[in-house]
Coordinates of C-alpha atoms (C1' of nucleotides) in Angstrom, one line a residue:
Chain A
M1 CA 0.2 0.2 -0.1
T2 CA 2.0 3.0 -1.3
D3 CA 1.0 7.0 -0.8
T4 CA -1.9 8.2 -3.1
R5 CA -0.7 10.5 -5.7
W6 CA -3.1 12.6 -5.6
L7 CA -4.7 15.0 -8.3
D8 CA -2.4 18.3 -8.7
D9 CA -4.2 20.9 -9.7
D10 CA -4.4 21.1 -13.1
E11 CA -5.3 17.2 -12.6
Q12 CA -7.9 18.2 -10.5
R13 CA -9.8 20.8 -12.2
A14 CA -9.6 18.8 -15.8
W15 CA -10.8 16.0 -13.8
L16 CA -14.0 17.9 -12.6
R17 CA -14.9 19.4 -15.7
T18 CA -14.5 16.0 -17.3
A19 CA -16.7 13.9 -15.0
A20 CA -19.2 17.0 -15.4
V21 CA -19.6 16.5 -19.0
L22 CA -19.6 12.7 -18.6
E23 CA -22.8 13.4 -16.0
L24 CA -24.3 16.1 -18.6
M25 CA -23.8 14.9 -21.9
P26 CA -25.4 12.2 -22.1
G27 CA -29.0 14.0 -20.6
A28 CA -28.5 16.7 -23.6
L29 CA -28.6 13.6 -26.1
D30 CA -31.1 12.2 -24.9
A31 CA -33.4 14.6 -25.0
Q32 CA -33.3 15.9 -28.1
L33 CA -33.7 12.1 -29.8
S34 CA -36.3 11.2 -27.6
R35 CA -38.1 15.1 -27.7
D36 CA -38.0 15.1 -31.5
Q37 CA -38.0 11.4 -32.9
D38 CA -38.8 8.8 -29.2
L39 CA -36.1 7.2 -29.6
T40 CA -33.3 7.2 -26.6
H41 CA -29.6 7.9 -27.6
F42 CA -28.9 4.1 -26.9
E43 CA -31.8 2.6 -29.6
Y44 CA -30.4 5.9 -32.7
F45 CA -27.3 4.0 -31.8
A46 CA -28.3 0.2 -32.0
L47 CA -30.2 1.3 -35.4
A48 CA -27.4 4.0 -36.9
S49 CA -25.1 0.8 -36.1
L50 CA -27.4 -1.9 -38.0
S51 CA -27.9 0.3 -40.8
E52 CA -24.0 0.4 -41.5
A53 CA -23.6 -3.4 -41.5
P54 CA -23.9 -5.5 -44.0
E55 CA -26.9 -6.1 -45.6
R56 CA -27.8 -4.0 -42.1
T57 CA -27.8 -7.4 -40.0
L58 CA -25.8 -7.9 -37.4
R59 CA -25.9 -10.8 -34.8
I60 CA -27.1 -9.8 -31.7
T61 CA -24.2 -10.6 -29.4
E62 CA -22.3 -8.6 -31.9
L63 CA -24.3 -6.1 -31.8
A64 CA -24.3 -5.7 -27.6
T65 CA -20.8 -5.4 -28.0
M66 CA -20.3 -2.9 -30.5
T67 CA -22.6 -0.9 -28.1
N68 CA -21.3 -1.8 -24.8
A69 CA -24.8 -3.2 -23.6
T70 CA -25.7 -6.3 -22.1
L71 CA -27.2 -8.9 -23.8
P72 CA -30.2 -9.1 -21.7
R73 CA -30.5 -5.0 -21.8
L74 CA -30.2 -5.1 -25.3
S75 CA -32.3 -8.0 -25.7
R76 CA -35.8 -5.8 -24.1
V77 CA -34.9 -3.3 -26.5
L78 CA -34.5 -4.7 -29.6
T79 CA -38.3 -6.4 -28.3
G80 CA -39.2 -2.4 -28.5
L81 CA -37.9 -1.5 -31.5
E82 CA -39.4 -4.8 -32.9
K83 CA -42.5 -3.6 -31.7
T84 CA -42.3 -0.8 -33.8
A85 CA -41.1 -2.6 -36.4
L86 CA -37.7 -0.8 -36.5
V87 CA -36.0 -4.2 -36.2
E88 CA -36.6 -7.9 -37.6
R89 CA -35.3 -11.0 -35.5
S90 CA -34.5 -14.2 -37.9
A91 CA -32.9 -17.5 -36.6
C92 CA -28.7 -17.7 -37.9
A93 CA -28.5 -20.4 -40.2
E94 CA -24.6 -21.3 -39.0
D95 CA -25.4 -21.0 -35.8
R96 CA -28.5 -22.7 -34.2
R97 CA -28.2 -20.6 -30.8
A98 CA -27.8 -17.3 -32.8
K99 CA -30.0 -15.0 -33.8
N100 CA -29.8 -12.3 -36.3
V101 CA -31.2 -8.7 -36.1
T102 CA -32.7 -6.7 -39.4
L103 CA -33.5 -3.4 -39.8
T104 CA -36.6 -2.9 -41.9
E105 CA -37.3 -1.0 -44.3
A106 CA -39.0 1.3 -41.2
G107 CA -36.3 1.4 -39.5
W108 CA -33.6 2.8 -42.1
A109 CA -36.2 5.4 -42.7
K110 CA -36.1 6.1 -38.8
V111 CA -32.6 6.7 -39.2
V112 CA -32.3 8.6 -42.2
A113 CA -35.0 10.8 -40.5
A114 CA -33.2 11.3 -37.2
A115 CA -29.7 11.2 -38.5
P116 CA -30.1 15.3 -39.3
G117 CA -31.4 16.7 -35.8
H118 CA -28.6 14.5 -34.1
V119 CA -26.0 15.8 -35.7
E120 CA -27.0 19.1 -35.3
N121 CA -27.6 18.6 -31.4
V122 CA -24.1 16.8 -31.3
R123 CA -22.6 20.6 -33.4
Q124 CA -24.3 22.8 -31.3
L125 CA -22.7 20.8 -28.3
V126 CA -19.5 20.1 -29.5
F127 CA -17.8 21.1 -32.7
D128 CA -19.7 24.9 -32.8
R129 CA -17.5 25.5 -29.4
L130 CA -14.7 23.9 -30.4
S131 CA -12.0 25.3 -32.8
D132 CA -10.4 23.1 -35.8
E133 CA -7.2 22.2 -33.3
Q134 CA -9.3 21.6 -30.7
V135 CA -11.2 19.1 -32.7
E136 CA -7.6 17.3 -33.6
Q137 CA -6.8 17.1 -30.0
L138 CA -9.7 15.8 -28.6
S139 CA -9.7 12.6 -31.0
A140 CA -6.0 12.0 -29.7
I141 CA -7.2 12.4 -26.0
T142 CA -9.9 10.1 -26.7
E143 CA -7.8 7.4 -28.4
A144 CA -5.9 7.7 -25.6
L145 CA -8.5 7.0 -23.2
L146 CA -10.3 4.7 -24.8
G147 CA -6.8 2.6 -24.6
E148 CA -7.8 1.6 -21.4
L149 CA -11.7 1.9 -21.0
D150 CA -12.0 -0.5 -24.7
P151 CA -8.3 -2.1 -25.4
Q152 CA -10.2 -5.0 -27.7
G153 CA -11.6 -1.8 -29.7
R154 CA -14.8 -3.7 -29.1
M155 CA -16.9 -0.8 -30.1
F156 CA -14.6 0.4 -33.2
A157 CA -14.7 -2.7 -34.7
S158 CA -16.1 -1.3 -38.3
S159 CA -14.1 2.4 -37.5
R160 CA -10.6 1.1 -37.5
Chain B
M1 CA -35.3 23.8 -42.7
T2 CA -31.5 23.9 -44.2
D3 CA -29.7 21.5 -45.2
T4 CA -27.7 19.5 -42.2
R5 CA -24.3 20.1 -41.9
W6 CA -23.1 17.2 -42.3
L7 CA -19.5 15.8 -40.2
D8 CA -16.0 15.7 -41.6
D9 CA -14.3 12.9 -41.1
D10 CA -12.0 14.5 -37.7
E11 CA -15.1 15.6 -36.8
Q12 CA -16.7 11.7 -37.1
R13 CA -13.7 10.6 -35.9
A14 CA -13.7 12.8 -32.6
W15 CA -17.2 12.2 -31.8
L16 CA -17.5 8.4 -32.5
R17 CA -14.1 8.4 -30.4
T18 CA -16.1 10.6 -27.7
A19 CA -19.1 8.7 -28.0
A20 CA -17.6 5.1 -26.5
V21 CA -15.5 7.3 -23.9
L22 CA -18.9 8.7 -22.7
E23 CA -20.0 5.5 -22.6
L24 CA -18.0 3.4 -21.1
M25 CA -16.6 5.3 -18.4
P26 CA -19.6 5.7 -16.1
G27 CA -19.0 1.8 -16.1
A28 CA -15.1 2.1 -14.8
L29 CA -15.6 4.6 -12.0
D30 CA -18.7 2.9 -10.8
A31 CA -17.0 -0.8 -10.9
Q32 CA -14.0 -0.2 -8.6
L33 CA -16.0 2.1 -5.9
S34 CA -18.8 -0.6 -5.9
R35 CA -16.1 -3.2 -6.0
D36 CA -14.0 -1.3 -3.3
Q37 CA -16.4 0.9 -1.0
D38 CA -19.5 -0.4 -1.8
L39 CA -20.5 3.4 -3.6
T40 CA -22.2 4.3 -6.6
H41 CA -20.0 7.2 -8.6
F42 CA -23.0 9.3 -7.5
E43 CA -22.9 8.2 -4.4
Y44 CA -19.4 8.9 -3.9
F45 CA -19.6 12.1 -5.8
A46 CA -22.4 13.3 -3.8
L47 CA -20.5 12.5 -0.2
A48 CA -17.4 14.2 -1.6
S49 CA -19.5 17.0 -2.4
L50 CA -21.0 17.2 1.4
S51 CA -17.6 16.7 3.0
E52 CA -15.9 19.9 1.0
A53 CA -19.7 21.8 2.0
P54 CA -18.9 24.2 5.2
E55 CA -19.7 23.1 8.2
R56 CA -19.9 19.3 6.4
T57 CA -23.3 20.6 5.2
L58 CA -26.0 21.8 2.0
R59 CA -29.7 22.2 1.8
I60 CA -31.3 18.6 -0.4
T61 CA -31.9 21.3 -3.4
E62 CA -28.6 22.7 -3.3
L63 CA -27.1 19.3 -3.9
A64 CA -29.1 18.4 -6.1
T65 CA -27.8 20.9 -8.6
M66 CA -24.3 20.5 -8.0
T67 CA -24.7 16.6 -8.6
N68 CA -26.9 17.1 -11.3
A69 CA -29.2 14.9 -10.2
T70 CA -33.3 15.7 -9.2
L71 CA -34.9 15.6 -6.3
P72 CA -36.6 12.7 -6.0
R73 CA -33.8 10.3 -7.2
L74 CA -31.7 12.4 -4.7
S75 CA -34.1 11.5 -2.0
R76 CA -34.1 8.0 -2.4
V77 CA -30.0 8.3 -2.7
L78 CA -30.2 10.0 0.6
T79 CA -32.5 7.8 2.5
G80 CA -29.6 5.0 1.5
L81 CA -27.4 6.8 2.4
E82 CA -29.1 7.8 6.2
K83 CA -29.6 4.0 6.4
T84 CA -25.8 3.0 6.3
A85 CA -25.6 6.1 8.3
L86 CA -23.4 8.1 6.6
V87 CA -25.6 11.4 6.7
E88 CA -27.9 12.7 8.3
R89 CA -31.4 14.8 7.5
S90 CA -32.5 18.0 10.0
A91 CA -35.0 20.6 9.8
C92 CA -33.9 24.0 8.0
A93 CA -34.1 26.7 10.8
E94 CA -33.9 29.4 8.3
D95 CA -37.0 28.0 5.6
R96 CA -38.6 25.4 7.0
R97 CA -40.1 24.0 3.6
A98 CA -36.3 22.7 3.0
K99 CA -33.7 20.7 4.8
N100 CA -30.1 20.1 5.6
V101 CA -27.6 17.1 4.4
T102 CA -25.4 16.7 6.6
L103 CA -21.8 14.3 6.1
T104 CA -21.3 12.0 9.8
E105 CA -18.2 10.9 10.9
A106 CA -18.4 7.6 9.4
G107 CA -20.1 9.2 6.5
W108 CA -16.3 11.1 6.5
A109 CA -14.7 8.3 7.6
K110 CA -16.1 6.9 4.3
V111 CA -15.2 9.4 1.8
V112 CA -11.3 9.5 3.3
A113 CA -11.5 6.1 2.7
A114 CA -12.4 5.9 -0.7
A115 CA -10.9 8.8 -2.2
P116 CA -7.3 6.9 -2.5
G117 CA -8.4 4.4 -4.3
H118 CA -11.1 6.1 -6.7
V119 CA -7.9 9.0 -7.4
E120 CA -6.4 6.2 -8.0
N121 CA -8.8 4.9 -10.7
V122 CA -9.0 8.4 -12.5
R123 CA -5.4 7.9 -12.9
Q124 CA -5.1 4.7 -14.6
L125 CA -8.7 6.1 -16.7
V126 CA -7.0 9.3 -17.7
F127 CA -4.0 11.1 -17.0
D128 CA -1.9 7.9 -16.7
R129 CA -2.3 8.1 -20.9
L130 CA -2.4 12.0 -21.2
S131 CA 0.8 14.5 -21.0
D132 CA 0.9 16.9 -19.1
E133 CA -0.5 19.1 -23.0
Q134 CA -3.0 17.0 -23.5
V135 CA -4.1 17.5 -19.6
E136 CA -4.2 20.8 -20.3
Q137 CA -6.4 20.2 -24.0
L138 CA -9.0 18.6 -22.1
S139 CA -9.4 21.0 -19.4
A140 CA -9.7 23.9 -22.0
I141 CA -11.8 21.8 -24.2
T142 CA -13.7 20.5 -21.3
E143 CA -14.7 23.5 -20.6
A144 CA -15.5 25.3 -24.1
L145 CA -18.3 22.6 -23.5
L146 CA -19.8 23.0 -20.4
G147 CA -20.1 26.6 -21.5
E148 CA -23.6 25.0 -24.0
L149 CA -24.1 21.8 -21.5
D150 CA -24.0 24.1 -18.3
P151 CA -24.1 27.6 -18.6
Q152 CA -25.1 28.7 -15.4
G153 CA -21.7 26.5 -14.0
R154 CA -24.0 24.3 -11.3
M155 CA -21.9 21.9 -11.2
F156 CA -18.9 24.1 -10.3
A157 CA -20.8 26.5 -7.3
S158 CA -17.9 25.5 -5.5
S159 CA -14.9 25.6 -8.2
R160 CA -14.8 28.8 -9.7
Chain C
dA1 C1' -55.4 39.2 6.6
dG2 C1' -56.4 36.4 2.2
dG3 C1' -56.1 34.1 -2.1
dG4 C1' -52.8 32.7 -5.9
dT5 C1' -48.5 30.7 -7.2
dA6 C1' -44.0 29.2 -6.8
dT7 C1' -40.6 26.0 -4.0
dA8 C1' -38.6 22.3 -0.8
dG9 C1' -39.1 17.5 -0.1
dT10 C1' -41.5 13.0 -0.3
dT11 C1' -43.7 9.3 -2.4
dG12 C1' -46.7 6.2 -5.8
dT13 C1' -46.2 4.3 -10.1
dA14 C1' -43.9 3.1 -14.2
dG15 C1' -40.0 2.2 -17.1
dA16 C1' -35.2 0.9 -17.6
dT17 C1' -30.8 -1.9 -16.2
dG18 C1' -28.2 -5.6 -14.2
dC19 C1' -27.6 -10.0 -12.4
dA20 C1' -28.4 -14.3 -11.9
dA21 C1' -31.3 -18.9 -13.3
dC22 C1' -32.2 -20.6 -17.2
dC23 C1' -32.8 -23.4 -22.1
dA24 C1' -31.0 -24.3 -26.1
dT25 C1' -27.1 -25.5 -29.2
dG26 C1' -22.4 -25.9 -29.8
dA27 C1' -17.6 -27.7 -29.2
dG28 C1' -14.1 -31.1 -27.2
dA29 C1' -12.5 -34.9 -25.0
dG30 C1' -12.4 -39.7 -24.4
Chain D
dC1 C1' -21.1 -41.8 -28.9
dT2 C1' -22.0 -39.1 -24.7
dC3 C1' -20.1 -36.2 -21.1
dT4 C1' -18.7 -31.7 -19.9
dC5 C1' -17.9 -27.2 -20.1
dA6 C1' -18.5 -23.0 -23.2
dT7 C1' -21.8 -19.8 -25.8
dG8 C1' -25.8 -17.2 -27.3
dG9 C1' -30.3 -15.5 -26.2
dT10 C1' -34.0 -14.6 -23.1
dT11 C1' -36.0 -14.6 -18.6
dG12 C1' -37.6 -13.6 -13.3
dC13 C1' -36.3 -10.1 -9.7
dA14 C1' -34.5 -6.8 -7.2
dT15 C1' -32.8 -1.7 -7.7
dC16 C1' -32.8 2.4 -9.8
dT17 C1' -34.5 6.5 -11.9
dA18 C1' -37.5 9.6 -14.0
dC19 C1' -42.2 11.8 -14.2
dA20 C1' -46.5 13.0 -11.5
dA21 C1' -49.1 13.9 -7.7
dC22 C1' -49.0 15.4 -3.1
dT23 C1' -48.0 18.0 1.3
dA24 C1' -45.8 22.0 3.5
dT25 C1' -43.9 25.9 3.4
dA26 C1' -43.1 30.7 1.2
dC27 C1' -44.1 35.1 -1.6
dC28 C1' -46.4 38.0 -3.5
dC29 C1' -50.1 41.7 -4.3
dT30 C1' -54.6 43.8 -3.6

DNA sequence: AGGGTATAGTTGTAGATGCAACCATGAGAG
DNA sequence: CTCTCATGGTTGCATCTACAACTATACCCT
């Protein structure tokens, strides 16, 4: 048990602000999407992930990994999205334990409808306030953090 | 309704990474605290906020503002913390609608016990991976974001 | 004073989420 | 072959959270 290496003033300030952003941002993202499109940010992210997959289809487990969801959570969210006909579950030929989820036409239309408002929101919340230089810095910083948070790159299967 | 200003490649990359950090960090913070101290990050943050207040006491509403919690949520969390004798509620003399929450001795001891592990965790997750320059950049970036997310500085009553 | 409105806090209730238990299928060892 | 163990997915249950309704008190205006 060694002595604690406390945060110095700069680190302290950076952390307090980061923690505040961490606390506030999810609500800001959810607010716009649920107000305008009756979607949570998680649902949007899941639909968007499907929309970029080949055949707009993924294994449930694969989607869970990409969205950092537990399987039970995703299972119930999919049940909800199935009720509004945005996705469909189907059996998986290669592995009969598994299932595929596919984005329906209505689901695709939903993503297309939701994307502009979401992007506009992200712009207002983030990019309108940052210089080009800061965007680069943010990119490098978050990449470094993901080295610890997500060493396998689970949330970046497609984008790497 | 004007055309959407889509994100360019740099912005896209920065946002994907930022969204991933936003998704993963809360779990990483909660995991350490609940494993080692049987506290959620929210509970820790509330206790820590009380520990820095004058008399280790705050109005419930004030604490709710500082922690970005709704009043019902905070009310129930306080009930839990009261059960383990980490805080105490008491009537407020100046306004008989209001109540004060005070950190007990046991609550103070809990914060003292929890802080080193939490700081160590934040170090591993964040500062060990960033250069001094990047810490400064992160500070400036998050400050800019809070300008939109928290224009009143609600989460920074004490630290500004 | 008296009435209307706003604020502080708690509680009812419904929806979301995690953990653990469960069922079905697959993969490997003998 | 079949026994054992691992994996994919769903469901039960406990907990957490938000929204709305409610009580009590304060403030304001006449």
